[in-house]
mmCIF file of C-alpha atoms in Angstrom:
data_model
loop_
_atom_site.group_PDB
_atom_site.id
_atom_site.type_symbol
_atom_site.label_atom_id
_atom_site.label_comp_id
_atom_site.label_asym_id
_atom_site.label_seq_id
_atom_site.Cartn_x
_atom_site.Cartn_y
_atom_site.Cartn_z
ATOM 1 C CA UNK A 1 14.445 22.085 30.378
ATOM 2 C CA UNK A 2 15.124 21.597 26.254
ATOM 3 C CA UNK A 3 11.888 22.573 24.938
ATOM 4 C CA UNK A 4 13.187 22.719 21.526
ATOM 5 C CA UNK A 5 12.050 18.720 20.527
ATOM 6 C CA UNK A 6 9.486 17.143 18.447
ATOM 7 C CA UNK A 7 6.132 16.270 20.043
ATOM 8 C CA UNK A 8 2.884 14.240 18.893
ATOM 9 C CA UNK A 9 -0.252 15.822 19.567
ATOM 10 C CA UNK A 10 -2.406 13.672 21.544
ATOM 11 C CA UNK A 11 -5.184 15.874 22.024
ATOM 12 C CA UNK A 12 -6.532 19.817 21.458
ATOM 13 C CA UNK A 13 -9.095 21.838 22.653
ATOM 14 C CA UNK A 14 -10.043 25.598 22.919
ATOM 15 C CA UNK A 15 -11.212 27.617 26.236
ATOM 16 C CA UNK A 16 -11.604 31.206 26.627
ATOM 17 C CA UNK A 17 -10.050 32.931 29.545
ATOM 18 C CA UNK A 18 -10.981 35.581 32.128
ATOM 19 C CA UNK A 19 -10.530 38.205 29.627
ATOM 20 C CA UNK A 20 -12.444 36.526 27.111
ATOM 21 C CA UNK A 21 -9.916 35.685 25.162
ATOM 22 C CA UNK A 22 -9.261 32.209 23.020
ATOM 23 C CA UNK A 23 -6.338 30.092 24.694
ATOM 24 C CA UNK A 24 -5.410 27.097 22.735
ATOM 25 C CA UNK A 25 -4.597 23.850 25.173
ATOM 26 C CA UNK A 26 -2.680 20.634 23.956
ATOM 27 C CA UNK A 27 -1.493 17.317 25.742
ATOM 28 C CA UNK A 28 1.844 16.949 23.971
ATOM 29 C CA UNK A 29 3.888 13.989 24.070
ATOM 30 C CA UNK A 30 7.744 14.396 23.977
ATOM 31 C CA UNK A 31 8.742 11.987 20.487
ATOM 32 C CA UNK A 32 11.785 10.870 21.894
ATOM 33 C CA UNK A 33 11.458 10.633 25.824
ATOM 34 C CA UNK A 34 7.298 9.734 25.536
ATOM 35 C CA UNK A 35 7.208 12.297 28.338
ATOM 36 C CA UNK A 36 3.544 13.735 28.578
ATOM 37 C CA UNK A 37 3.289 17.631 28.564
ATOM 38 C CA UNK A 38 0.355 20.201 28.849
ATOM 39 C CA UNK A 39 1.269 23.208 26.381
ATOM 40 C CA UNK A 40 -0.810 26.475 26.244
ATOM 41 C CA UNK A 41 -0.825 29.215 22.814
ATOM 42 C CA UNK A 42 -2.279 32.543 24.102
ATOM 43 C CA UNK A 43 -4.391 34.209 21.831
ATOM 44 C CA UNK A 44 -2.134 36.189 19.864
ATOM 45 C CA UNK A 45 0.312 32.744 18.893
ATOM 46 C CA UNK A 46 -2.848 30.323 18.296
ATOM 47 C CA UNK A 47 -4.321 33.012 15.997
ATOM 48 C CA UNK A 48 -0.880 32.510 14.062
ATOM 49 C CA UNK A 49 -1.494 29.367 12.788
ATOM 50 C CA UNK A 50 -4.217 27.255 10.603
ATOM 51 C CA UNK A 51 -6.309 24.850 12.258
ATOM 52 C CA UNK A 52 -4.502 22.326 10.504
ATOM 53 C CA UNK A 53 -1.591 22.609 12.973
ATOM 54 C CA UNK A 54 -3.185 21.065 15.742
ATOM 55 C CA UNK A 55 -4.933 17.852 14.729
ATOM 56 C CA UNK A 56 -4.427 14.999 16.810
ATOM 57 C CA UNK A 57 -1.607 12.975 16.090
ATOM 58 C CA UNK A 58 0.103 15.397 14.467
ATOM 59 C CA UNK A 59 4.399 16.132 14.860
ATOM 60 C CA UNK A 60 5.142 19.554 16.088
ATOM 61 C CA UNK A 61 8.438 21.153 16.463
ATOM 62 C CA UNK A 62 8.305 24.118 19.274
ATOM 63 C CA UNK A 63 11.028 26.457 18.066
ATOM 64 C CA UNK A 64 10.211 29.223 21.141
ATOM 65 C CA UNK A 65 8.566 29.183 24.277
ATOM 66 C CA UNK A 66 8.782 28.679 28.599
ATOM 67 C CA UNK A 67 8.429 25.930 30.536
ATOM 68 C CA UNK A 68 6.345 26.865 33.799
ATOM 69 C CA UNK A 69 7.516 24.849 36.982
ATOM 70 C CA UNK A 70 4.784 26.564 39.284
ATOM 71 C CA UNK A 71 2.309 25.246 36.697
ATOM 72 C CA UNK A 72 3.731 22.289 35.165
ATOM 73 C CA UNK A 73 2.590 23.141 31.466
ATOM 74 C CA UNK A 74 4.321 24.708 28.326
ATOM 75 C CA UNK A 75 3.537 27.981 26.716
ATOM 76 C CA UNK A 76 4.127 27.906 23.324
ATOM 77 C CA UNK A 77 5.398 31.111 21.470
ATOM 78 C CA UNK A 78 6.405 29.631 17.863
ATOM 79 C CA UNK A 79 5.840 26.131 16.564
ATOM 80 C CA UNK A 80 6.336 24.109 13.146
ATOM 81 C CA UNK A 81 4.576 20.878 11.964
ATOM 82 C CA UNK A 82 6.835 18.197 10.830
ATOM 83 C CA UNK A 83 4.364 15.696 10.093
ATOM 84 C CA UNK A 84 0.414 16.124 9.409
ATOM 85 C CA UNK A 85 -1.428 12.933 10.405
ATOM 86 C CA UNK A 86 -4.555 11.845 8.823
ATOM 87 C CA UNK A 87 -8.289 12.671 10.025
ATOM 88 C CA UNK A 88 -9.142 9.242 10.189
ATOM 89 C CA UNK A 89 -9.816 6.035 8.704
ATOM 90 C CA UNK A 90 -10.527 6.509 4.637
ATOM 91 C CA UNK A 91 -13.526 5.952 2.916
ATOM 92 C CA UNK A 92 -12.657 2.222 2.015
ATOM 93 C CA UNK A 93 -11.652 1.169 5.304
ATOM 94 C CA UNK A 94 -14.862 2.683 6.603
ATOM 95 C CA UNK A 95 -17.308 0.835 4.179
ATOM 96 C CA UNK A 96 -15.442 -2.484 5.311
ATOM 97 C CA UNK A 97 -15.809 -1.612 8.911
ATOM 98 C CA UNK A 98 -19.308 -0.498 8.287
ATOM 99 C CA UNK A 99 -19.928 -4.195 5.974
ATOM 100 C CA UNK A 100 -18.591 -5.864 8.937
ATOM 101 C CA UNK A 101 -20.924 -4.536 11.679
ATOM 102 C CA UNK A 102 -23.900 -5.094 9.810
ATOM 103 C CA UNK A 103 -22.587 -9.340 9.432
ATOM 104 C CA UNK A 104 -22.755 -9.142 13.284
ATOM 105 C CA UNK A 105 -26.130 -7.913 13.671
ATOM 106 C CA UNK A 106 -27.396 -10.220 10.567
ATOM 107 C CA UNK A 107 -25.686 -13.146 12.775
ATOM 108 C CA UNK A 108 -27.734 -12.432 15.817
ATOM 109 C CA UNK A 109 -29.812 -15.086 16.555
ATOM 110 C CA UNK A 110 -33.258 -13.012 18.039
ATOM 111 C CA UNK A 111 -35.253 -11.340 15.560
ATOM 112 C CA UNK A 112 -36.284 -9.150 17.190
ATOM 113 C CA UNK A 113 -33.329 -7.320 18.495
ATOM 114 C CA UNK A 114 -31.375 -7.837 15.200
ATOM 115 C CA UNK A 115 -34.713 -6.259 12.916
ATOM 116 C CA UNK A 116 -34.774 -2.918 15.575
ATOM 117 C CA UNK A 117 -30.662 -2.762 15.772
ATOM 118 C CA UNK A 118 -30.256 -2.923 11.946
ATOM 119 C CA UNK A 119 -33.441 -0.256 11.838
ATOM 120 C CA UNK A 120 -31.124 2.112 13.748
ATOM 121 C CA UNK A 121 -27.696 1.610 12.024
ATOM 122 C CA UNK A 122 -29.486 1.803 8.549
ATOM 123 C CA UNK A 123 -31.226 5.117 9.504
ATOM 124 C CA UNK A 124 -27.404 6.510 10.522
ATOM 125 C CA UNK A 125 -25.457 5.251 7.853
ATOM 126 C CA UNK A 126 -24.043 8.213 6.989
ATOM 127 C CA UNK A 127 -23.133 9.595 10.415
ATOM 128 C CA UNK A 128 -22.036 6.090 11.527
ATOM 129 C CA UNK A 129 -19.025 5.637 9.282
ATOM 130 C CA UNK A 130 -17.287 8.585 9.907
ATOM 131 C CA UNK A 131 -18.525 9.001 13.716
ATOM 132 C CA UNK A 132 -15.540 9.437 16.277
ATOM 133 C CA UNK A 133 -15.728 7.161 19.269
ATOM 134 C CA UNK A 134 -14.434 10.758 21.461
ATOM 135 C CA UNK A 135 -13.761 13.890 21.392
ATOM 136 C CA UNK A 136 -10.212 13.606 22.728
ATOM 137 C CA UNK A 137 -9.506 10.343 24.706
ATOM 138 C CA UNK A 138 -9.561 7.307 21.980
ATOM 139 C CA UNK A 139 -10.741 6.475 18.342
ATOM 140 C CA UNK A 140 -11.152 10.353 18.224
ATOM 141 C CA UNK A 141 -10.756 10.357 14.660
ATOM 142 C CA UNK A 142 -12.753 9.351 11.234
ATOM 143 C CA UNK A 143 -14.212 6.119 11.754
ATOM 144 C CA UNK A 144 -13.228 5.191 15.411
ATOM 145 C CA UNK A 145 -16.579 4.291 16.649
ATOM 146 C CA UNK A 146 -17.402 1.858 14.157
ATOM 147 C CA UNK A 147 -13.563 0.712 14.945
ATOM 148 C CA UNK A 148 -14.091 0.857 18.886
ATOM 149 C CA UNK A 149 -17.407 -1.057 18.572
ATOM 150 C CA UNK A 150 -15.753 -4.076 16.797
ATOM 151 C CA UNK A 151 -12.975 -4.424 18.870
ATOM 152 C CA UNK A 152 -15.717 -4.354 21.835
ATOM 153 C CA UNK A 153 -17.203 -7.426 19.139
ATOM 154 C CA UNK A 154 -13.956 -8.650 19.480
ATOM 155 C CA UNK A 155 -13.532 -8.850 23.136
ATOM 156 C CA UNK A 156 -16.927 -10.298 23.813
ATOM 157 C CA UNK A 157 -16.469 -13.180 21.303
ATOM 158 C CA UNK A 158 -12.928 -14.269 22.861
ATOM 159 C CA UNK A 159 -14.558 -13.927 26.731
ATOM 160 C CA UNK A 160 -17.547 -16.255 25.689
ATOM 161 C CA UNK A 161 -14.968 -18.789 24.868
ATOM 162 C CA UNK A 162 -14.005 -18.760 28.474
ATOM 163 C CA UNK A 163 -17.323 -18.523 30.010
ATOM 164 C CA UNK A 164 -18.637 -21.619 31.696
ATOM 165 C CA UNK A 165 -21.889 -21.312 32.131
ATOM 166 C CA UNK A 166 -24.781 -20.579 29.821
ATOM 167 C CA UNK A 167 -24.873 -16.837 28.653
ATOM 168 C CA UNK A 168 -27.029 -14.818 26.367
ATOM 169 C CA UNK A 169 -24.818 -14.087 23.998
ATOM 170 C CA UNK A 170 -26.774 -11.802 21.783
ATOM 171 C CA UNK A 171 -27.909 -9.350 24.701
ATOM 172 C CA UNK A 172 -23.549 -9.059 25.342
ATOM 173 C CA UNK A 173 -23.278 -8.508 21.819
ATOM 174 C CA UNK A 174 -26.280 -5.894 21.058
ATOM 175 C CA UNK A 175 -24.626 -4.193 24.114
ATOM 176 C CA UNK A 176 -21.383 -4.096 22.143
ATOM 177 C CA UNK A 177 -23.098 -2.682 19.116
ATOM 178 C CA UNK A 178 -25.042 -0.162 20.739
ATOM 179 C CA UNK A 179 -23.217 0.635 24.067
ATOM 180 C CA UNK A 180 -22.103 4.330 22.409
ATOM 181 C CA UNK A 181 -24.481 4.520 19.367
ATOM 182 C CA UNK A 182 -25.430 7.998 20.810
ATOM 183 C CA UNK A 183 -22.045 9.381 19.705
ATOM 184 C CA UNK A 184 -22.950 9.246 16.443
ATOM 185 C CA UNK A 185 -25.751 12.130 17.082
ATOM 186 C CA UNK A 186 -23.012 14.318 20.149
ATOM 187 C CA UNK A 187 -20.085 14.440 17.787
ATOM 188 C CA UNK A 188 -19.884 16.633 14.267
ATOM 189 C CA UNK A 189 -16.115 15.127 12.975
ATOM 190 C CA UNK A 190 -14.814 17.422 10.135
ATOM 191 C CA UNK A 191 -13.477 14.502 7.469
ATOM 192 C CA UNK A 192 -10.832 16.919 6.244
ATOM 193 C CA UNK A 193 -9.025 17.891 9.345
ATOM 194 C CA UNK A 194 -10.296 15.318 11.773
ATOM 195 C CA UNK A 195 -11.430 17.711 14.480
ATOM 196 C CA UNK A 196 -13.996 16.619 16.746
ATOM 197 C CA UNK A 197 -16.742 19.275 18.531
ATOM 198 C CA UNK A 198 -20.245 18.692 20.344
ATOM 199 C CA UNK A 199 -23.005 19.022 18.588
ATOM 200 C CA UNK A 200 -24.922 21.851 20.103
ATOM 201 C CA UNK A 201 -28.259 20.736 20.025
ATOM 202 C CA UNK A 202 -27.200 17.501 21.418
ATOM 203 C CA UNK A 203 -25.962 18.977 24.937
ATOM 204 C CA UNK A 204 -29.378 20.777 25.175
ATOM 205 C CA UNK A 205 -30.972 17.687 25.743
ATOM 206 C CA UNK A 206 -28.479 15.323 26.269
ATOM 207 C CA UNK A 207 -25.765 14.710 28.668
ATOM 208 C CA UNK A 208 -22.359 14.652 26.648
ATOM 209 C CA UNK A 209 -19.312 12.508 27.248
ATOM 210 C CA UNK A 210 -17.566 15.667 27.387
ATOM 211 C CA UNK A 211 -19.248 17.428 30.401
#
C-alpha cells in the first residue's frame, strides 16, 4: 500500500498507553480514494509537531510511515499539513445563528415554555455560540450546536407539514432547542484551533457523550 497521499482529518484524540506514554490517534480519510484509515503517532513523532497539525478537517501529507495489516491502522513517522481548516463558524455567522434561535423560541406559542427556554439560552450566551455539537462525530467545531439545533428546527418544521393529525408543535420544537443544551456545559472548544475536550467537572457529575 501507497501511503504517501493526502488525507483529511476527520477526527483526533489522545490516549496514553501501557507505558504511560501519549499516543496520538486519527481517523484519516484518503483525499482521493475517500478510503477511511485509523493512523497512530507514537510519542516521540506526535511530540514533533504543534497542535495545530491535527485539527479536524485539516489536509495532511504522510511523507513516512507503515501500514499494519494485522491491525488495520497506519503509524505515522513524518507528516506535513497542506491545508489548515478553520476552528469553526466565525463570529458573524455565530451571532446570526445565535439571532435566529432566539426568533424560534420568541415564536413559540406557550408562555411558559418560551419565558423558561429563553431564561436558559440568555444565561449561556456566551458558551452557546461557540459550543460544539461533539467532540469528534459531527458539528465538532465553533458553532455546531447552535448549527445542529437549527437544522433539528429545520427538520421538525418540514415533518409537521406532513403530519396528519393534530400535534403539539411547540413541545417537538422546545425538544429541538433543548435536546443537547447540556453540551454547552461538557465541552470547553478552543476558538483558535478548534479542539474539542470534556470539561472535567462536568464528567464528575454528569454522564458525557463521550464515555
Amino acid at each position: 500500500m501507497n501511503i504517501q497521499q493526502d488525507y483529511k482529518i476527520l477526527s483526533f484524540t489522545l490516549s496514553e498507553t501501557k507505558m504511560k506514554k501519549t499516543m496520538a490517534n486519527l481517523t484519516l480519510e484518503a483525499v482521493e480514494s475517500h478510503e477511511i484509515f485509523n493512523a497512530k503517532l507514537w510519542e516521540e513523532d506526535y511530540l514533533k509537531y504543534e497542535k495545530k497539525y491535527f485539527k479536524p478537517n485539516n489536509i495532511i501529507f504522510v511523507e513516512d510511515g507503515t501500514y499494519s495489516e494485522q491491525y488495520k491502522n497506519l503509524i505515522i513517522k513524518k507528516m506535513s499539513l497542506i491545508e489548515e481548516a478553520s476552528a469553526g463558524l466565525s463570529e458573524e455567522q455565530c451571532d446570526a445563528l445565535y439571532n435566529n434561535l432566539v426568533n424560534v423560541i420568541n415564536d413559540l406559542k406557550n408562555e411558559k415554555v418560551k419565558q423558561a427556554i429563553l431564561l436558559k439560552v440568555e444565561e449561556n450566551k456566551d458558551r452557546l455560540k461557540v459550543a460544539p455539537a461533539a467532540k469528534n462525530n459531527h458539528h465538532n467545531y465553533v458553532g455546531g450546536l447552535l448549527k445542529h439545533t437549527l437544522e433539528c428546527v429545520e427538520i421538525a418544521k418540514g415533518v409537521f407539514k406532513s403530519i396528519p393529525t393534530k400535534i403539539d408543535e411547540d413541545l417537538i420544537l422546545s425538544a429541538c432547542i433543548m435536546h443537547d443544551f447540556g453540551k454547552v456545559f461538557e465541552y470547553n472548544i478552543d476558538t483558535e484551533t478548534g479542539f474539542v475536550e470534556v470539561d472535567e467537572n462536568f464528567i464528575r457529575t454528569w454522564v458525557s457523550h463521550t464515555q
